[in-house]
Coordinates of N, CA, C and O in Angstrom, one line a residue:
M145 N 17.0 30.5 -2.5 CA 16.1 29.9 -1.7 C 14.7 30.6 -1.9 O 14.6 31.8 -2.0
E146 N 13.6 29.9 -2.2 CA 12.1 30.5 -2.4 C 11.2 30.8 -1.0 O 11.8 30.2 -0.1
T147 N 10.4 31.7 -1.4 CA 9.8 32.4 0.0 C 8.4 31.9 -0.1 O 7.7 32.1 -1.1
I148 N 7.6 31.3 0.7 CA 6.1 30.9 0.9 C 5.5 31.8 1.6 O 5.7 31.4 2.8
K149 N 4.5 32.6 1.1 CA 3.8 33.2 2.2 C 2.6 32.1 2.8 O 2.2 31.1 2.1
I150 N 2.5 32.1 4.0 CA 1.8 31.2 4.7 C 0.8 31.7 5.7 O 1.0 32.7 6.3
K151 N -0.6 31.0 5.9 CA -1.5 31.8 6.5 C -1.8 30.6 7.4 O -2.0 29.4 7.2
Y152 N -1.9 30.6 8.8 CA -2.5 29.5 10.0 C -3.8 29.8 10.1 O -4.1 30.6 10.3
F153 N -4.6 28.6 9.9 CA -6.2 28.7 10.4 C -6.2 28.4 11.6 O -7.4 28.4 12.0
T154 N -5.1 28.0 12.6 CA -5.6 27.9 13.9 C -4.0 27.9 14.7 O -2.9 27.9 14.0
D155 N -4.0 28.3 16.0 CA -2.8 28.4 16.7 C -2.6 27.2 17.8 O -1.5 27.3 18.4
K156 N -3.3 26.0 17.4 CA -3.1 24.7 17.8 C -2.1 23.8 17.3 O -1.9 22.8 17.8
I157 N -1.5 24.3 16.6 CA -0.5 23.3 15.4 C 0.8 24.1 15.4 O 1.0 25.4 15.7
E158 N 1.8 23.2 15.7 CA 3.2 23.6 15.6 C 3.3 24.5 14.1 O 2.8 24.1 13.0
K159 N 4.2 25.5 14.3 CA 4.6 26.4 13.0 C 5.5 25.3 12.1 O 6.1 24.3 12.6
L160 N 5.2 25.6 10.6 CA 6.1 24.8 9.8 C 7.6 25.2 9.8 O 7.7 26.3 10.0
T161 N 8.4 24.3 9.6 CA 9.8 24.5 9.8 C 10.5 23.6 8.3 O 9.9 22.5 8.0
Y162 N 11.7 24.2 8.0 CA 12.4 23.5 7.0 C 13.6 23.5 7.2 O 14.4 24.4 8.2
I163 N 14.0 21.9 7.5 CA 15.2 21.8 8.4 C 16.5 21.5 7.2 O 16.3 20.6 6.2
D164 N 16.9 22.4 6.7 CA 18.1 22.4 5.2 C 19.1 21.5 5.6 O 19.4 21.1 6.7
G165 N 19.2 20.4 4.7 CA 20.0 19.2 4.8 C 19.5 18.2 5.3 O 20.1 16.9 5.2
K166 N 18.5 18.2 5.9 CA 17.6 16.9 6.3 C 16.8 16.3 5.1 O 17.1 14.9 5.1
S167 N 15.8 16.9 4.8 CA 15.1 16.1 3.9 C 14.4 17.8 3.2 O 14.3 18.5 3.6
D168 N 13.8 17.5 2.0 CA 13.2 18.6 1.2 C 11.7 18.3 1.4 O 10.8 19.1 0.6
W169 N 11.2 17.3 2.2 CA 9.6 17.3 2.4 C 9.6 18.1 3.6 O 10.4 17.9 4.8
I170 N 8.4 18.7 3.7 CA 8.0 19.4 5.1 C 6.7 18.8 5.8 O 5.7 18.8 5.2
D171 N 6.7 18.4 6.9 CA 5.6 17.9 7.7 C 4.4 18.8 7.7 O 4.7 19.7 8.1
L172 N 3.4 18.1 7.6 CA 2.0 18.7 8.0 C 1.4 18.2 8.9 O 1.3 16.9 9.1
R173 N 0.5 18.8 9.8 CA -0.1 18.2 10.9 C -1.6 18.4 10.9 O -2.3 19.2 10.3
A174 N -2.3 17.5 11.4 CA -3.8 17.6 11.7 C -4.1 18.9 12.4 O -3.4 19.2 13.6
A175 N -5.1 19.7 11.8 CA -5.6 20.8 12.8 C -6.6 20.6 13.7 O -7.0 21.6 14.4
E176 N -7.2 19.4 13.9 CA -8.2 19.3 14.8 C -8.0 17.5 15.4 O -7.5 16.9 14.6
D177 N -8.8 17.3 16.4 CA -8.8 15.9 16.8 C -9.7 15.3 15.9 O -11.0 15.8 15.3
V178 N -9.4 13.9 15.2 CA -10.3 13.4 14.3 C -10.5 12.0 14.7 O -9.3 11.0 15.1
D179 N -11.5 11.4 14.7 CA -11.8 9.9 15.2 C -12.8 9.4 13.9 O -13.5 10.0 13.2
L180 N -12.1 8.3 13.4 CA -12.4 7.6 12.1 C -12.8 6.2 12.4 O -12.1 5.4 13.0
K181 N -14.1 5.7 11.9 CA -14.1 4.1 12.2 C -13.7 3.4 10.6 O -13.5 4.5 9.4
K182 N -13.4 2.3 10.6 CA -13.1 1.6 9.9 C -13.9 1.9 8.7 O -15.3 1.7 8.6
G183 N -13.5 2.2 7.2 CA -14.3 2.5 6.1 C -14.9 3.7 6.0 O -15.5 4.1 4.9
E184 N -14.6 4.5 6.8 CA -14.9 6.2 6.9 C -14.0 7.2 6.0 O -12.5 7.0 6.2
F185 N -14.4 7.9 5.7 CA -13.5 8.9 4.7 C -13.6 10.2 5.4 O -14.8 10.8 5.9
K186 N -12.6 11.2 5.4 CA -13.0 12.7 5.7 C -11.6 13.4 5.4 O -10.5 13.0 5.2
L187 N -12.0 14.5 5.0 CA -11.0 15.7 4.7 C -10.1 16.2 5.8 O -11.1 17.0 6.6
I188 N -9.2 16.0 6.1 CA -8.6 16.2 7.6 C -8.0 17.8 7.4 O -7.0 17.8 6.5
P189 N -8.4 18.7 8.0 CA -7.8 20.0 8.0 C -6.3 20.0 8.2 O -6.2 19.7 9.4
L190 N -5.6 20.3 7.9 CA -4.1 20.7 7.8 C -3.9 22.3 8.5 O -2.7 22.5 9.0
G191 N -4.7 23.1 8.7 CA -4.4 24.4 9.4 C -3.5 25.3 8.8 O -3.2 26.3 9.4
V192 N -3.3 25.1 7.7 CA -2.4 26.1 6.8 C -2.8 26.4 5.5 O -3.8 25.6 5.0
G193 N -2.6 27.5 4.8 CA -2.9 27.9 3.4 C -1.8 28.5 3.1 O -1.0 29.4 3.7
M194 N -1.1 28.5 1.7 CA 0.0 29.0 1.2 C -0.1 29.6 0.0 O -1.1 29.2 -0.9
E195 N 0.5 30.8 -0.4 CA 0.7 31.3 -1.5 C 2.1 30.8 -2.2 O 3.1 31.2 -1.5
L196 N 1.9 29.7 -3.3 CA 3.1 29.4 -3.5 C 4.0 30.2 -4.5 O 3.5 30.9 -5.2
P197 N 5.2 30.1 -4.8 CA 6.0 30.8 -5.5 C 5.5 30.8 -7.1 O 4.9 29.6 -7.2
K198 N 5.5 31.8 -7.8 CA 5.0 31.7 -9.2 C 5.7 30.5 -9.9 O 7.0 30.3 -10.1
G199 N 4.8 29.7 -10.6 CA 5.4 28.5 -11.6 C 5.5 27.2 -10.5 O 6.2 26.3 -10.9
Y200 N 5.2 27.2 -9.4 CA 5.2 26.0 -8.4 C 3.9 25.7 -8.2 O 2.8 26.2 -8.2
E201 N 3.9 24.4 -7.8 CA 2.7 23.4 -7.2 C 3.3 22.7 -6.2 O 4.5 22.4 -6.0
A202 N 2.4 22.4 -5.1 CA 2.7 21.5 -4.1 C 2.1 20.1 -4.4 O 1.0 19.9 -4.6
H203 N 3.1 19.1 -3.9 CA 2.7 17.8 -3.9 C 2.5 17.3 -2.4 O 3.6 17.2 -1.7
V204 N 1.3 16.7 -2.0 CA 1.1 16.3 -0.7 C 1.0 14.8 -0.6 O 0.0 14.2 -1.4
V205 N 1.7 14.0 0.5 CA 1.4 12.8 0.5 C 1.7 12.3 1.8 O 2.2 13.1 2.8
P206 N 1.3 11.2 2.1 CA 1.4 10.6 3.6 C 2.7 10.6 4.1 O 3.6 10.4 3.1
R207 N 3.0 10.8 5.3 CA 4.6 10.1 5.8 C 4.4 8.8 5.7 O 3.8 8.3 5.7
S208 N 5.8 8.2 5.8 CA 5.8 6.8 5.8 C 5.4 6.2 6.8 O 5.2 5.0 6.9
S209 N 5.2 7.0 8.0 CA 4.6 6.3 9.3 C 3.3 6.4 9.5 O 2.6 6.2 10.4
T210 N 2.5 7.1 8.6 CA 1.2 7.4 8.6 C 0.2 6.2 8.8 O -0.5 6.1 9.4
F211 N 0.5 5.2 7.8 CA -0.5 4.1 7.9 C -0.1 3.0 9.1 O -1.2 2.6 9.8
K212 N 1.1 3.1 9.7 CA 1.6 2.2 10.8 C 0.8 3.0 12.0 O 0.1 2.3 12.8
N213 N 1.0 4.2 12.2 CA 0.4 4.9 13.2 C -0.9 5.1 13.4 O -1.7 5.3 14.5
F214 N -1.6 5.2 12.3 CA -3.2 5.7 12.3 C -3.9 5.0 11.4 O -5.1 4.8 11.5
G215 N -3.5 4.1 10.6 CA -4.4 3.1 9.9 C -5.1 3.7 8.6 O -6.2 3.6 8.4
I216 N -4.6 4.9 8.2 CA -5.3 5.5 7.1 C -4.3 5.6 5.9 O -3.4 5.5 5.9
I217 N -5.0 5.8 4.8 CA -4.3 6.0 3.7 C -4.7 7.2 3.0 O -6.0 7.6 3.1
Q218 N -4.2 7.7 1.8 CA -4.7 8.8 1.0 C -5.3 8.4 -0.2 O -4.5 7.9 -1.1
P219 N -6.5 8.4 -0.2 CA -7.1 7.6 -1.6 C -6.7 8.3 -3.0 O -6.7 7.6 -3.9
N220 N -6.2 9.5 -3.2 CA -6.0 10.0 -4.1 C -4.2 9.8 -4.4 O -3.5 10.0 -5.5
H221 N -3.5 9.1 -3.3 CA -2.2 8.7 -3.3 C -1.2 9.7 -3.3 O 0.0 9.8 -2.6
Q222 N -1.6 11.0 -4.2 CA -0.7 12.2 -4.0 C -1.6 13.3 -4.3 O -2.3 13.2 -5.3
G223 N -1.9 14.4 -3.3 CA -2.7 15.3 -3.8 C -1.7 16.4 -4.4 O -0.4 16.7 -4.4
V224 N -2.3 17.3 -5.2 CA -1.4 18.3 -6.1 C -2.2 19.5 -5.9 O -3.5 19.7 -6.0
I225 N -1.7 20.6 -5.1 CA -2.2 21.8 -5.1 C -1.3 23.0 -5.7 O -0.4 23.0 -5.9
D226 N -2.2 23.3 -6.8 CA -1.6 24.2 -7.9 C -1.6 25.8 -7.3 O -2.2 26.0 -6.3
G227 N -0.7 26.5 -8.0 CA -0.5 28.0 -7.4 C -1.8 28.9 -7.4 O -1.8 29.6 -6.8
S228 N -3.1 28.3 -8.2 CA -3.9 29.2 -7.9 C -4.9 29.0 -6.7 O -6.1 29.5 -6.4
Y229 N -4.6 27.9 -5.8 CA -5.3 27.6 -4.8 C -4.6 28.6 -3.7 O -3.8 28.0 -2.7
C230 N -4.9 29.9 -3.5 CA -3.7 30.5 -2.6 C -4.6 31.9 -2.2 O -4.1 32.7 -1.5
G231 N -6.1 31.6 -2.2 CA -7.0 32.6 -1.1 C -7.0 32.5 0.3 O -6.4 31.7 0.8
D232 N -7.7 33.5 0.6 CA -7.5 33.7 2.3 C -8.5 32.5 2.9 O -8.1 32.3 4.1
N233 N -9.1 31.7 2.2 CA -10.0 30.7 2.6 C -9.7 29.2 2.3 O -10.1 28.4 2.5
D234 N -8.5 29.5 1.5 CA -8.0 28.1 0.7 C -7.0 27.3 1.6 O -5.8 27.0 1.6
Q235 N -7.6 26.8 2.7 CA -6.7 25.9 3.8 C -6.7 24.4 3.1 O -7.5 23.9 2.1
W236 N -5.6 23.9 3.3 CA -5.2 22.6 2.8 C -5.6 21.5 3.8 O -5.9 21.7 4.9
F237 N -6.1 20.6 2.9 CA -6.8 19.3 3.6 C -5.9 18.2 3.1 O -5.6 18.0 2.0
M238 N -6.0 17.1 3.9 CA -5.5 15.8 3.6 C -6.7 14.8 3.5 O -7.4 14.6 4.8
P239 N -7.1 14.4 2.2 CA -8.0 13.1 2.1 C -7.5 12.0 2.9 O -6.7 11.7 2.6
A240 N -8.4 11.4 3.6 CA -8.1 10.1 4.7 C -9.3 9.2 4.6 O -10.2 9.3 4.6
Y241 N -8.8 8.0 4.4 CA -9.8 6.9 4.2 C -9.3 6.0 5.3 O -8.0 5.6 5.3
A242 N -10.1 5.3 6.3 CA -9.5 4.7 7.6 C -9.7 3.2 7.4 O -11.0 2.6 6.8
L243 N -8.8 2.2 7.4 CA -8.5 1.1 7.2 C -8.8 0.2 8.6 O -9.1 -0.9 8.8
R244 N -9.2 0.9 9.7 CA -9.2 0.4 11.0 C -9.6 1.7 11.8 O -9.7 2.7 11.4
D245 N -10.6 1.3 12.8 CA -10.8 2.6 14.0 C -9.6 3.2 14.1 O -8.2 2.6 14.7
T246 N -9.6 4.5 14.3 CA -8.5 5.2 14.6 C -8.8 6.6 15.2 O -9.9 7.1 14.8
H247 N -7.5 7.2 16.0 CA -7.9 8.7 16.3 C -6.6 9.1 16.1 O -5.5 8.9 16.4
I248 N -6.7 10.5 15.6 CA -5.8 11.4 15.2 C -5.9 12.5 15.9 O -7.2 13.0 16.2
S249 N -4.9 12.8 16.7 CA -4.7 14.1 17.9 C -4.4 15.3 16.7 O -3.7 15.2 15.8
C250 N -5.0 16.7 17.4 CA -4.8 17.7 16.8 C -3.0 18.0 17.1 O -2.5 17.6 18.2
N251 N -2.3 18.1 16.1 CA -0.9 18.4 15.8 C -0.4 17.3 15.5 O 1.0 17.4 15.3
D252 N -1.0 16.1 15.3 CA -0.1 15.0 14.9 C 0.5 14.9 13.5 O -0.5 15.6 12.7
R253 N 1.6 14.7 13.0 CA 2.2 14.8 11.7 C 1.7 13.6 10.9 O 1.6 12.4 11.2
I254 N 0.7 14.2 10.0 CA 0.0 13.0 9.2 C 0.3 12.9 7.5 O 0.2 11.9 6.9
C255 N 1.1 13.9 7.2 CA 1.6 14.1 5.7 C 2.7 15.0 5.6 O 3.1 15.8 6.6
Q256 N 3.0 15.1 4.4 CA 4.1 16.0 4.2 C 3.9 16.7 2.7 O 3.1 16.1 1.8
F257 N 4.8 17.6 2.2 CA 4.5 18.3 1.2 C 5.8 18.7 0.9 O 7.0 18.8 1.3
R258 N 6.2 18.9 -0.7 CA 7.3 19.7 -1.4 C 6.7 20.4 -2.5 O 5.7 20.0 -2.8
I259 N 7.5 21.6 -2.7 CA 7.0 22.0 -4.1 C 8.0 21.7 -5.3 O 8.9 21.5 -5.0
M260 N 7.2 21.8 -6.3 CA 7.9 21.2 -7.5 C 7.6 22.4 -8.7 O 6.3 22.8 -8.8
E261 N 8.4 22.5 -9.5 CA 8.0 23.6 -10.8 C 6.9 22.9 -11.5 O 7.0 21.6 -11.8
N262 N 6.1 23.6 -12.2 CA 4.9 23.4 -12.9 C 5.7 22.7 -14.3 O 6.8 23.2 -14.7
Q263 N 5.0 21.8 -14.9 CA 5.4 21.3 -16.1 C 5.6 22.3 -17.4 O 4.5 23.1 -17.2
P264 N 6.5 22.3 -18.0 CA 6.7 23.3 -19.1 C 5.4 23.1 -20.0 O 5.0 21.9 -20.1
G265 N 5.2 24.0 -21.0 CA 4.4 24.1 -21.9 C 4.7 22.9 -22.9 O 6.0 22.8 -23.3
I266 N 3.7 22.1 -23.2 CA 4.3 20.8 -24.2 C 3.3 20.8 -25.3 O 2.1 21.4 -25.4
C267 N 3.5 20.2 -26.7 CA 2.7 20.0 -27.7 C 3.1 18.8 -28.1 O 4.4 18.1 -27.8
F268 N 2.0 17.9 -28.8 CA 2.0 16.6 -29.1 C 2.2 16.7 -30.7 O 1.5 17.2 -31.4
E269 N 3.1 15.9 -31.2 CA 3.4 15.5 -32.5 C 3.2 14.1 -32.8 O 3.6 13.1 -32.4
E270 N 1.8 13.9 -33.5 CA 1.4 12.8 -34.0 C 2.5 12.1 -35.1 O 2.7 12.8 -35.8
V271 N 2.8 11.0 -34.9 CA 3.7 10.3 -35.9 C 3.3 8.7 -36.0 O 2.5 8.2 -35.3
S272 N 3.5 8.2 -37.1 CA 3.3 7.0 -37.2 C 4.2 5.6 -36.6 O 3.9 4.4 -36.6
S273 N 5.4 6.1 -36.5 CA 6.5 5.3 -35.9 C 7.3 5.8 -34.9 O 7.4 7.0 -34.9
L274 N 7.3 5.0 -33.6 CA 8.4 5.8 -32.7 C 9.9 5.1 -32.9 O 10.0 3.9 -32.9
E275 N 10.9 6.0 -32.6 CA 12.1 5.6 -32.7 C 12.8 5.1 -31.5 O 14.1 4.3 -31.7
G276 N 12.5 4.6 -30.7 CA 13.1 4.2 -29.3 C 12.9 2.6 -29.7 O 12.5 2.1 -30.4
A277 N 13.7 2.1 -28.5 CA 13.8 0.6 -28.5 C 12.3 0.3 -28.1 O 11.9 0.7 -27.3
D278 N 12.0 -0.9 -28.6 CA 10.6 -1.6 -28.6 C 11.1 -2.4 -27.3 O 11.7 -3.5 -27.4
R279 N 10.4 -2.3 -26.0 CA 10.6 -3.3 -25.1 C 9.2 -4.1 -24.6 O 9.1 -4.8 -23.7
G280 N 8.4 -4.2 -25.5 CA 7.1 -5.3 -25.3 C 5.7 -4.8 -25.2 O 5.2 -5.0 -24.9
G281 N 6.0 -3.5 -24.9 CA 4.8 -2.6 -24.4 C 4.0 -2.7 -23.2 O 3.0 -2.4 -22.9
F282 N 4.7 -3.4 -22.1 CA 4.1 -3.6 -20.6 C 5.1 -3.6 -19.8 O 5.7 -4.2 -19.6
G283 N 5.3 -2.6 -19.2 CA 6.2 -1.9 -18.1 C 7.7 -2.2 -18.6 O 8.1 -2.0 -19.6
S284 N 8.4 -2.5 -17.2 CA 10.0 -2.7 -17.8 C 10.0 -4.1 -17.9 O 11.4 -4.3 -18.7
T285 N 9.3 -5.2 -17.9 CA 9.7 -6.4 -18.3 C 9.2 -7.0 -19.9 O 9.8 -7.9 -20.2
G286 N 8.3 -6.2 -20.2 CA 7.5 -6.3 -21.5 C 6.8 -7.8 -21.4 O 6.3 -8.2 -22.8
K287 N 6.6 -8.3 -20.5 CA 5.6 -9.6 -20.1 C 4.4 -9.0 -19.5 O 4.2 -8.1 -18.9
Q288 N 3.3 -9.8 -20.0 CA 1.7 -9.5 -19.6 C 1.3 -10.3 -18.7 O 1.8 -11.6 -18.7

């Protein structure tokens, strides 16, 4: 099991927990009350900063109920927090865009994260032809 050093920027949110066997995604909470009007954007503070294990990055995405409950989407669709974002002032945020007027209360669960190993080093080899099956060049159907 990996250990993650965590700093809380507020005492108003519940501490993070990992429930073994339930899911490998961990819920993150809004660290302040947020009111957004339709069409507004805000970086919502999550009240935590972390020092990830060497060789890992964090992927942050909305929870499945975030849009239904709050009417917000995450404009970058998935946030990636690399291991270098680990300083004393490196609080995590969720970028949020409101599709309706909404209120998010401090401590509401609005997104989730998991850690993933960094991509290994790769190099590109230029070739004139690829040996795999030709599927038509567009998605899984080959149709445009």
